[in-house]
PDB file of C-alpha atoms in Angstrom:
ATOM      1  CA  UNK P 157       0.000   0.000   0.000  1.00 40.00           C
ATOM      2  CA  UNK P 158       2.765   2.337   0.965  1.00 41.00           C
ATOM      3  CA  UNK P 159       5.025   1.518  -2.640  1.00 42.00           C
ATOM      4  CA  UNK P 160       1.269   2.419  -4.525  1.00 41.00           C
ATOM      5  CA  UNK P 161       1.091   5.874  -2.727  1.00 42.00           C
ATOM      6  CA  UNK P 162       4.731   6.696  -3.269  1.00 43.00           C
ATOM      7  CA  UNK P 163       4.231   6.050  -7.159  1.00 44.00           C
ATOM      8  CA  UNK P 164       1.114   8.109  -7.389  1.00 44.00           C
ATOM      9  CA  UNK P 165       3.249  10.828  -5.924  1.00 44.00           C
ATOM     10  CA  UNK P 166       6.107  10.520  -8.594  1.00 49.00           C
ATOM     11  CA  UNK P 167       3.131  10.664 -11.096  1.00 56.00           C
ATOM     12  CA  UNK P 168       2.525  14.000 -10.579  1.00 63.00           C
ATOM     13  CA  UNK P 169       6.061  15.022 -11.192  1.00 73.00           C
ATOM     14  CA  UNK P 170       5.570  17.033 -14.366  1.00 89.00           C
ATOM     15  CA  UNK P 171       9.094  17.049 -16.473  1.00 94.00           C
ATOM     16  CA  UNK P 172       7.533  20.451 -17.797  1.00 96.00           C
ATOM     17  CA  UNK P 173       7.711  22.335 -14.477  1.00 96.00           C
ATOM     18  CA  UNK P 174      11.003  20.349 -13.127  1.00 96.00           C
ATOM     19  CA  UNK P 175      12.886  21.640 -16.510  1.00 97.00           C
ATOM     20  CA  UNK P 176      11.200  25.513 -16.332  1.00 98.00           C
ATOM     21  CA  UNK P 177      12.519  25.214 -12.154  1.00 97.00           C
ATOM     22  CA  UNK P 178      16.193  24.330 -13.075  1.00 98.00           C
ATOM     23  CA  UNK P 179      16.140  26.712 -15.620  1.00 98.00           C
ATOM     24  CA  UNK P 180      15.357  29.682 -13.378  1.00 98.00           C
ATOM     25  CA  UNK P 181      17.243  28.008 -10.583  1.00 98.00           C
ATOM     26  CA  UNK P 182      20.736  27.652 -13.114  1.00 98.00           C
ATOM     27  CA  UNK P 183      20.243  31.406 -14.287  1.00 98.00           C
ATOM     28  CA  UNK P 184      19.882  32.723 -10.572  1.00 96.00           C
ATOM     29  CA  UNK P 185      22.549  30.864  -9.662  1.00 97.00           C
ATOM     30  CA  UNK P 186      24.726  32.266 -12.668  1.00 97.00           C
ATOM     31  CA  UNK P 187      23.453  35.916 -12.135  1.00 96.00           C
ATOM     32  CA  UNK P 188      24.756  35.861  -8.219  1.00 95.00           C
ATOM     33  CA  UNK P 189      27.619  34.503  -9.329  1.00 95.00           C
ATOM     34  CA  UNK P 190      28.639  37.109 -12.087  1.00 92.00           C
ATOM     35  CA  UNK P 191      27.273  39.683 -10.185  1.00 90.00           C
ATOM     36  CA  UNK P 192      24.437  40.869 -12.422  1.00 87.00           C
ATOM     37  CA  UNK P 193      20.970  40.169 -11.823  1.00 88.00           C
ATOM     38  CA  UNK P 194      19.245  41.401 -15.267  1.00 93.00           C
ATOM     39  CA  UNK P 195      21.422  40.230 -17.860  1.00 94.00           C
ATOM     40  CA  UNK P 196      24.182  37.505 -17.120  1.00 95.00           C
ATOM     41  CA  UNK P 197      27.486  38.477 -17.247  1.00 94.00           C
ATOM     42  CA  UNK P 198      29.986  37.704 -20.526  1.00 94.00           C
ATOM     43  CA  UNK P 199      32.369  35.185 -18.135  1.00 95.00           C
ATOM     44  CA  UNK P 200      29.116  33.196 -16.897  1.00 96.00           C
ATOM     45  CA  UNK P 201      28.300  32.942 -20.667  1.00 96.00           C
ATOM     46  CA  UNK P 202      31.534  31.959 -21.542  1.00 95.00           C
ATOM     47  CA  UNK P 203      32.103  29.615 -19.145  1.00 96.00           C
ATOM     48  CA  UNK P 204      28.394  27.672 -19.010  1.00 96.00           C
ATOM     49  CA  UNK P 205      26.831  28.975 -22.598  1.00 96.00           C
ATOM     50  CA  UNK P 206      28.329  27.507 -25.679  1.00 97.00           C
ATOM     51  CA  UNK P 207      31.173  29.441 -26.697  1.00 96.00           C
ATOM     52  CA  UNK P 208      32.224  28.168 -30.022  1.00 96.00           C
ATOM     53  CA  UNK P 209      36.369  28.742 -29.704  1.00 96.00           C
ATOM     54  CA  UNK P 210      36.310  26.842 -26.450  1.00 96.00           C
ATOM     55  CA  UNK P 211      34.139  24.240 -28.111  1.00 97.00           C
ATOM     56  CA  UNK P 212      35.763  23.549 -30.978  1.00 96.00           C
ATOM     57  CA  UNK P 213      39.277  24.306 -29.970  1.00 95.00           C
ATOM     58  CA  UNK P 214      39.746  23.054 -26.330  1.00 95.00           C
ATOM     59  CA  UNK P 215      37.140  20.523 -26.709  1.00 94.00           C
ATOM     60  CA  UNK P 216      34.856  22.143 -24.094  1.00 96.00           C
ATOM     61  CA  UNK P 217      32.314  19.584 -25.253  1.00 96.00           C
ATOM     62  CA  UNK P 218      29.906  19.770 -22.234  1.00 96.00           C
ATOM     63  CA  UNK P 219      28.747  23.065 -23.083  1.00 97.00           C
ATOM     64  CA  UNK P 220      26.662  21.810 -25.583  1.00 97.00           C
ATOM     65  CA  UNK P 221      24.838  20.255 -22.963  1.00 96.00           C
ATOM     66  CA  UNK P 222      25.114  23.077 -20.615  1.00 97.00           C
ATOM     67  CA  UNK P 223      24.344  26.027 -22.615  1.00 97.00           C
ATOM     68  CA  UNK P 224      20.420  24.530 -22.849  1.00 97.00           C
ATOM     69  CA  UNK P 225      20.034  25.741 -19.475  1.00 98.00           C
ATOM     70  CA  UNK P 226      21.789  29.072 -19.623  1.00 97.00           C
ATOM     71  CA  UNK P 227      20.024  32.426 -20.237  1.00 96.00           C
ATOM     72  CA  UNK P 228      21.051  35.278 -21.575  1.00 94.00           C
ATOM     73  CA  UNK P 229      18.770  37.528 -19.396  1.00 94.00           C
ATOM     74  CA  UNK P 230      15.490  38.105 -17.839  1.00 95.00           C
ATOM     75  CA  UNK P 231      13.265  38.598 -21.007  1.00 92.00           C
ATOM     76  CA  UNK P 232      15.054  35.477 -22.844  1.00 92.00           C
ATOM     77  CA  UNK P 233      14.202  33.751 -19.885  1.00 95.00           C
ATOM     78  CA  UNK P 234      10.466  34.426 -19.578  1.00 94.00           C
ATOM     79  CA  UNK P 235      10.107  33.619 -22.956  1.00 89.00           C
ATOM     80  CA  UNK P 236      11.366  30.419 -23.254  1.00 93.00           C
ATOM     81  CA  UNK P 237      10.252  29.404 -20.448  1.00 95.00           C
ATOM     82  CA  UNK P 238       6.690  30.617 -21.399  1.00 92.00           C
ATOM     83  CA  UNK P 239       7.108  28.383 -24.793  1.00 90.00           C
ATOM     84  CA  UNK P 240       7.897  25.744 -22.666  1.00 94.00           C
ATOM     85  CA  UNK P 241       5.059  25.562 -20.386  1.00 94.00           C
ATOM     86  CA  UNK P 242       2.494  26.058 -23.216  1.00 89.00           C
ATOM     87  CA  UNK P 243       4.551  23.022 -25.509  1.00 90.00           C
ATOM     88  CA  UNK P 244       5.640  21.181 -22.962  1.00 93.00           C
ATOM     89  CA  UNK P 245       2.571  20.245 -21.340  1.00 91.00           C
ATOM     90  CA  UNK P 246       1.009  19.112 -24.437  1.00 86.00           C
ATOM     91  CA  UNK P 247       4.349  16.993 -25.156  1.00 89.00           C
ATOM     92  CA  UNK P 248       4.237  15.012 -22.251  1.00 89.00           C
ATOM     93  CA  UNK P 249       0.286  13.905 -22.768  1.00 84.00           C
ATOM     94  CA  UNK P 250       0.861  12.968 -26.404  1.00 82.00           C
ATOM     95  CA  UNK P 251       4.855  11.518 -26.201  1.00 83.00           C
ATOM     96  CA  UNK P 252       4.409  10.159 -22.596  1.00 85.00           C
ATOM     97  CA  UNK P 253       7.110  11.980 -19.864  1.00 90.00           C
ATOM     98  CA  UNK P 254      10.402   9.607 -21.382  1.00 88.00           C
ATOM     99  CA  UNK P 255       9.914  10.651 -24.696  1.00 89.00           C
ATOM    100  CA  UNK P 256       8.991  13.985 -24.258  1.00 93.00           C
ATOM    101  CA  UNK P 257      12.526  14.288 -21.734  1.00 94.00           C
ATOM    102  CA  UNK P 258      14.422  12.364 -25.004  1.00 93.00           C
ATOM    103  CA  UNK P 259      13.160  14.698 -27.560  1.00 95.00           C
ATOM    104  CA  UNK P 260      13.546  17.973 -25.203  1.00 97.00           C
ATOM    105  CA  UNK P 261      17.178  16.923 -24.501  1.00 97.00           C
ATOM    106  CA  UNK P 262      18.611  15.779 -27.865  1.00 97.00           C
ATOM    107  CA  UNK P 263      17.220  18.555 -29.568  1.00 97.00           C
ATOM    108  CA  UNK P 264      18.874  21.128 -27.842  1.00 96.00           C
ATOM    109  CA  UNK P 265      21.849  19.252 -28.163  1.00 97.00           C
ATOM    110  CA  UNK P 266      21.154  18.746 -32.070  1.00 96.00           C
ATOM    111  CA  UNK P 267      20.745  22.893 -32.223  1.00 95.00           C
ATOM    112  CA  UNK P 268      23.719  23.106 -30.360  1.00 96.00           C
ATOM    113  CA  UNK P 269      25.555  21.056 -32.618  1.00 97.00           C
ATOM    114  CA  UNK P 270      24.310  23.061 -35.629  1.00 96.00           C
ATOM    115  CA  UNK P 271      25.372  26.224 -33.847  1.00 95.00           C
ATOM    116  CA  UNK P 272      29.050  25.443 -33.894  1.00 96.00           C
ATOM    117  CA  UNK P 273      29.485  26.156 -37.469  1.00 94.00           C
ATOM    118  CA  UNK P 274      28.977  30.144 -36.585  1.00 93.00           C
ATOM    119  CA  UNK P 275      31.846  31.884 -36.525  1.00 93.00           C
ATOM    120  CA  UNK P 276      34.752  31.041 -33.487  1.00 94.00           C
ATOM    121  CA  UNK P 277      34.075  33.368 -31.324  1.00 94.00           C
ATOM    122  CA  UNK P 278      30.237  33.127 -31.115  1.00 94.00           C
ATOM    123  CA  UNK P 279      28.333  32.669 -27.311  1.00 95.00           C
ATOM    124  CA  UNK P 280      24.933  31.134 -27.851  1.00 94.00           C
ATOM    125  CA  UNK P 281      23.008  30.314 -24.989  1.00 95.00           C
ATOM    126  CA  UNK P 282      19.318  29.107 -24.051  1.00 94.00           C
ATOM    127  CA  UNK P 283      16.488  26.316 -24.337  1.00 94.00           C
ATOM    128  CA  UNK P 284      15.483  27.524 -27.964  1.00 91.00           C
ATOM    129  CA  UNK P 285      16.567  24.778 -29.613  1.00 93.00           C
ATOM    130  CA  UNK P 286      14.747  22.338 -27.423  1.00 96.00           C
ATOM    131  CA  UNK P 287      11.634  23.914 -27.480  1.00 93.00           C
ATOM    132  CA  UNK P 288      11.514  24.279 -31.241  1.00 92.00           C
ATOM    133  CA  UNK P 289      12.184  20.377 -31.510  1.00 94.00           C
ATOM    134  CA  UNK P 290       9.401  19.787 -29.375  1.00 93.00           C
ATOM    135  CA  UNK P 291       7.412  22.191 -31.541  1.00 90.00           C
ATOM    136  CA  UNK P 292       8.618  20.242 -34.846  1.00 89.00           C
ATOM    137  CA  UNK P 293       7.369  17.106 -32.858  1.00 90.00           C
ATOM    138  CA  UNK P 294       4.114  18.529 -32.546  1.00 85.00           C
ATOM    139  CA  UNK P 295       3.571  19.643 -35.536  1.00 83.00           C
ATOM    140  CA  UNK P 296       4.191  15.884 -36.789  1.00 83.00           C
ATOM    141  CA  UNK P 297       2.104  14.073 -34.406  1.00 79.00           C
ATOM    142  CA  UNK P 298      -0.344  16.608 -35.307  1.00 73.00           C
ATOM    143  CA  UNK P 299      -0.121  16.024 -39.319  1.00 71.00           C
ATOM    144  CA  UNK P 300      -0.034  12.575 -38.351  1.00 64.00           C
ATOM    145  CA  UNK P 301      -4.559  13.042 -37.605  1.00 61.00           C
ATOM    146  CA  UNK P 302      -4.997  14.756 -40.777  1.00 54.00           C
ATOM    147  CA  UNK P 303      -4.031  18.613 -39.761  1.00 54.00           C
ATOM    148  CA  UNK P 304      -5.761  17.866 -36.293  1.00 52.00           C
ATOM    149  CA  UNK P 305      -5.579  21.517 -34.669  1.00 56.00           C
ATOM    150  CA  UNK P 306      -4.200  22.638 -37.549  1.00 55.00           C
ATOM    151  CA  UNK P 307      -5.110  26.669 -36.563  1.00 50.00           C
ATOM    152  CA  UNK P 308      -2.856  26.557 -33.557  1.00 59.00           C
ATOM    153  CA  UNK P 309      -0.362  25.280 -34.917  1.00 59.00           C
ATOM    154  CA  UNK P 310      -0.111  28.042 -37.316  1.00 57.00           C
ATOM    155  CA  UNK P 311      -0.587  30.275 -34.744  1.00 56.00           C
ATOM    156  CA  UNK P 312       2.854  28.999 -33.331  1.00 63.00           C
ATOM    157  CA  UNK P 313       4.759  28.470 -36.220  1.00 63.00           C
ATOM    158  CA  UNK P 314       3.757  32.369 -37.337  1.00 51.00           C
ATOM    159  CA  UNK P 315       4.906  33.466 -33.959  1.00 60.00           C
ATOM    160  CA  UNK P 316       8.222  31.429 -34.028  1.00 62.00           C
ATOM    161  CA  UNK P 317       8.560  32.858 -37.310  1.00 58.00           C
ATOM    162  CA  UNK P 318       8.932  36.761 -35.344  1.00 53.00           C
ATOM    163  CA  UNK P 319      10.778  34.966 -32.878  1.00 59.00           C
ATOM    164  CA  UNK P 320      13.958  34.097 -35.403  1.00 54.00           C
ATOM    165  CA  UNK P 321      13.818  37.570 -36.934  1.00 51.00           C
ATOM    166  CA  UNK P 322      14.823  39.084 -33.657  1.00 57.00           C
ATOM    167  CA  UNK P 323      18.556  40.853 -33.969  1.00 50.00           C
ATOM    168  CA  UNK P 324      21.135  38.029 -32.313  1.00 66.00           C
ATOM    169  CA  UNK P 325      18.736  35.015 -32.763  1.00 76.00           C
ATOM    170  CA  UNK P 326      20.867  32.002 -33.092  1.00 83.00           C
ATOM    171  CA  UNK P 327      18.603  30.558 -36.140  1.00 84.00           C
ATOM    172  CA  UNK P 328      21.529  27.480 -36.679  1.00 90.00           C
ATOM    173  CA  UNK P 329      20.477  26.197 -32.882  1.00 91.00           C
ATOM    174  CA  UNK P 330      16.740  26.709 -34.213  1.00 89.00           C
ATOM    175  CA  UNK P 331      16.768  25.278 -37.088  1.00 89.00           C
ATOM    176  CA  UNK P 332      18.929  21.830 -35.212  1.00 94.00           C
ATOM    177  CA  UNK P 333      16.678  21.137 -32.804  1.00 94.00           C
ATOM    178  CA  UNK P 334      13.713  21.871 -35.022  1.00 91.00           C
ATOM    179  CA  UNK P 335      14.671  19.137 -37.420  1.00 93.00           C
ATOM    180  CA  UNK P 336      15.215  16.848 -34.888  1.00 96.00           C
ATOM    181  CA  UNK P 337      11.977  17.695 -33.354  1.00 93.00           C
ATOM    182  CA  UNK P 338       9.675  16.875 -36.955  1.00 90.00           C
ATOM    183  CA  UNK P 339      12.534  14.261 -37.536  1.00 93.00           C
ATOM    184  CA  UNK P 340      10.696  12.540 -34.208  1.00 91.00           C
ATOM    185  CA  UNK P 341       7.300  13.627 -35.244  1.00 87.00           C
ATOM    186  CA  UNK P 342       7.567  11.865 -38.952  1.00 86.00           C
ATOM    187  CA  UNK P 343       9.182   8.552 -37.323  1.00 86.00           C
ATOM    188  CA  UNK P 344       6.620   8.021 -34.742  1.00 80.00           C
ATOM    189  CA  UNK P 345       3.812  10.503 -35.304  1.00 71.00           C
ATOM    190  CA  UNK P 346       1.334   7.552 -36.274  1.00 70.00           C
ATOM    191  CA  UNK P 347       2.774   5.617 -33.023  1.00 72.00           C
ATOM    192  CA  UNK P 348       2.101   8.691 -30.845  1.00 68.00           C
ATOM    193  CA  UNK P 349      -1.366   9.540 -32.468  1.00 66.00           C
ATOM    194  CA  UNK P 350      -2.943   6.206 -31.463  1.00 67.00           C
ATOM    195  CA  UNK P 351      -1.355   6.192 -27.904  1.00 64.00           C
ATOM    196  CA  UNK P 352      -3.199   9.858 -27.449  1.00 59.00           C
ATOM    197  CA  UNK P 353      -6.758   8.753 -28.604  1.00 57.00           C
ATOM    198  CA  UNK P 354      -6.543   5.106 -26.062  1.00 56.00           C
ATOM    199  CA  UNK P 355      -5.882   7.335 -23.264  1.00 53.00           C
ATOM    200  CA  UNK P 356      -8.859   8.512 -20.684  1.00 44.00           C
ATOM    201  CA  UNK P 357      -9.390  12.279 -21.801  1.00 46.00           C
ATOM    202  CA  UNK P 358     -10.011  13.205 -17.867  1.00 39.00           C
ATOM    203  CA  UNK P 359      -6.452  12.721 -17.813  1.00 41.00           C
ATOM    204  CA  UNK P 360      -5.221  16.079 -19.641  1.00 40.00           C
ATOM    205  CA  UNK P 361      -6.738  18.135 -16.351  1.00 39.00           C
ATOM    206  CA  UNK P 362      -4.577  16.423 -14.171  1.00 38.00           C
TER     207      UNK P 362
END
């Protein structure tokens, strides 16, 4: 009795809300380190962001890893992690948490990888390129029921659109983790699509 209440605790673990909470915990962490609360500072970005020459030269590999969870600043921060709690709630209901976690995770380090062919001495930082491969994901598994929601997803992809014209937009670590993402989507869209429509539909409000 006492292992079934300890699962139906973990159950209510949402990946979505653990991910957006290290997030803001990493880039408080970083801005009381570096001494600058609104914007981090250039050494925090350097050393935890992705910084191409260290990368590439010194084989600072980790940072491709890393730099998903970095921030630039404040407003970079709310609006990933604003993307991410609207996409990744839906991810987890239609991928399941361990899928949604794989996808999340190798597409930031797919945009990551992308990134490195910008010049040397280029610091990139921030979840972008997960979320958009959780967004190409969706839009898959969404094609996948024959344009199902088909409005909304326009709505985002216009939006993501504005997103990547912003000045200093690191498109290459978009555009990785986005074809990762519909990569996913095309591979097991079908899969995904027939998991969503066996499960109890009380279960999205909880």
């Amino acid at each position: 009795m006492w292992i079934r209440e300890e699962r139906d605790i973990t159950a209510d673990i949402r990946p979505t809300y653990l991910l957006m909470a290290l997030n803001v915990l990493i880039y408080f962490i970083l801005a009381i380190k570096g001494g600058s609360f609104f914007s981090l500072s250039m050494d925090m970005l350097g050393t935890y962001g992705q910084f191409n020459l260290m990368v590439r030269h010194y084989g600072w590999w980790w940072q491709i890893l890393t730099a998903m969870f970095v921030h630039v600043n404040l407003p970079h921060l709310a609006l990933n992690m604003f993307w991410l709690y609207i996409l990744g709630r839906r991810s987890e209901y239609l991928f399941g948490r361990k899928y949604f976690l794989l996808v999340y995770l190798l597409s930031g380090v797919s945009g990551n990888l992308m990134g490195l062919a910008l010049p040397l001495y280029t610091v990139s930082a921030g979840a972008s390129g997960a979320i958009f491969g959780i967004f190409g994901a969706n839009i898959m598994v969404e094609r996948a029921y024959s344009g199902s929601r088909l409005s909304s997803t326009l709505m985002y992809a216009f939006l993501i659109l504005m997103i990547n014209s912003l000045v200093g937009v690191n498109v290459l670590a978009h555009l990785g983790g986005l074809i990762f993402g519909i990569l996913f989507g095309y591979l097991y869209g079908e899969r995904i699509m027939r998991r969503y429509f066996y499960r109890n539909e009380w279960y999205w409000w909880h």
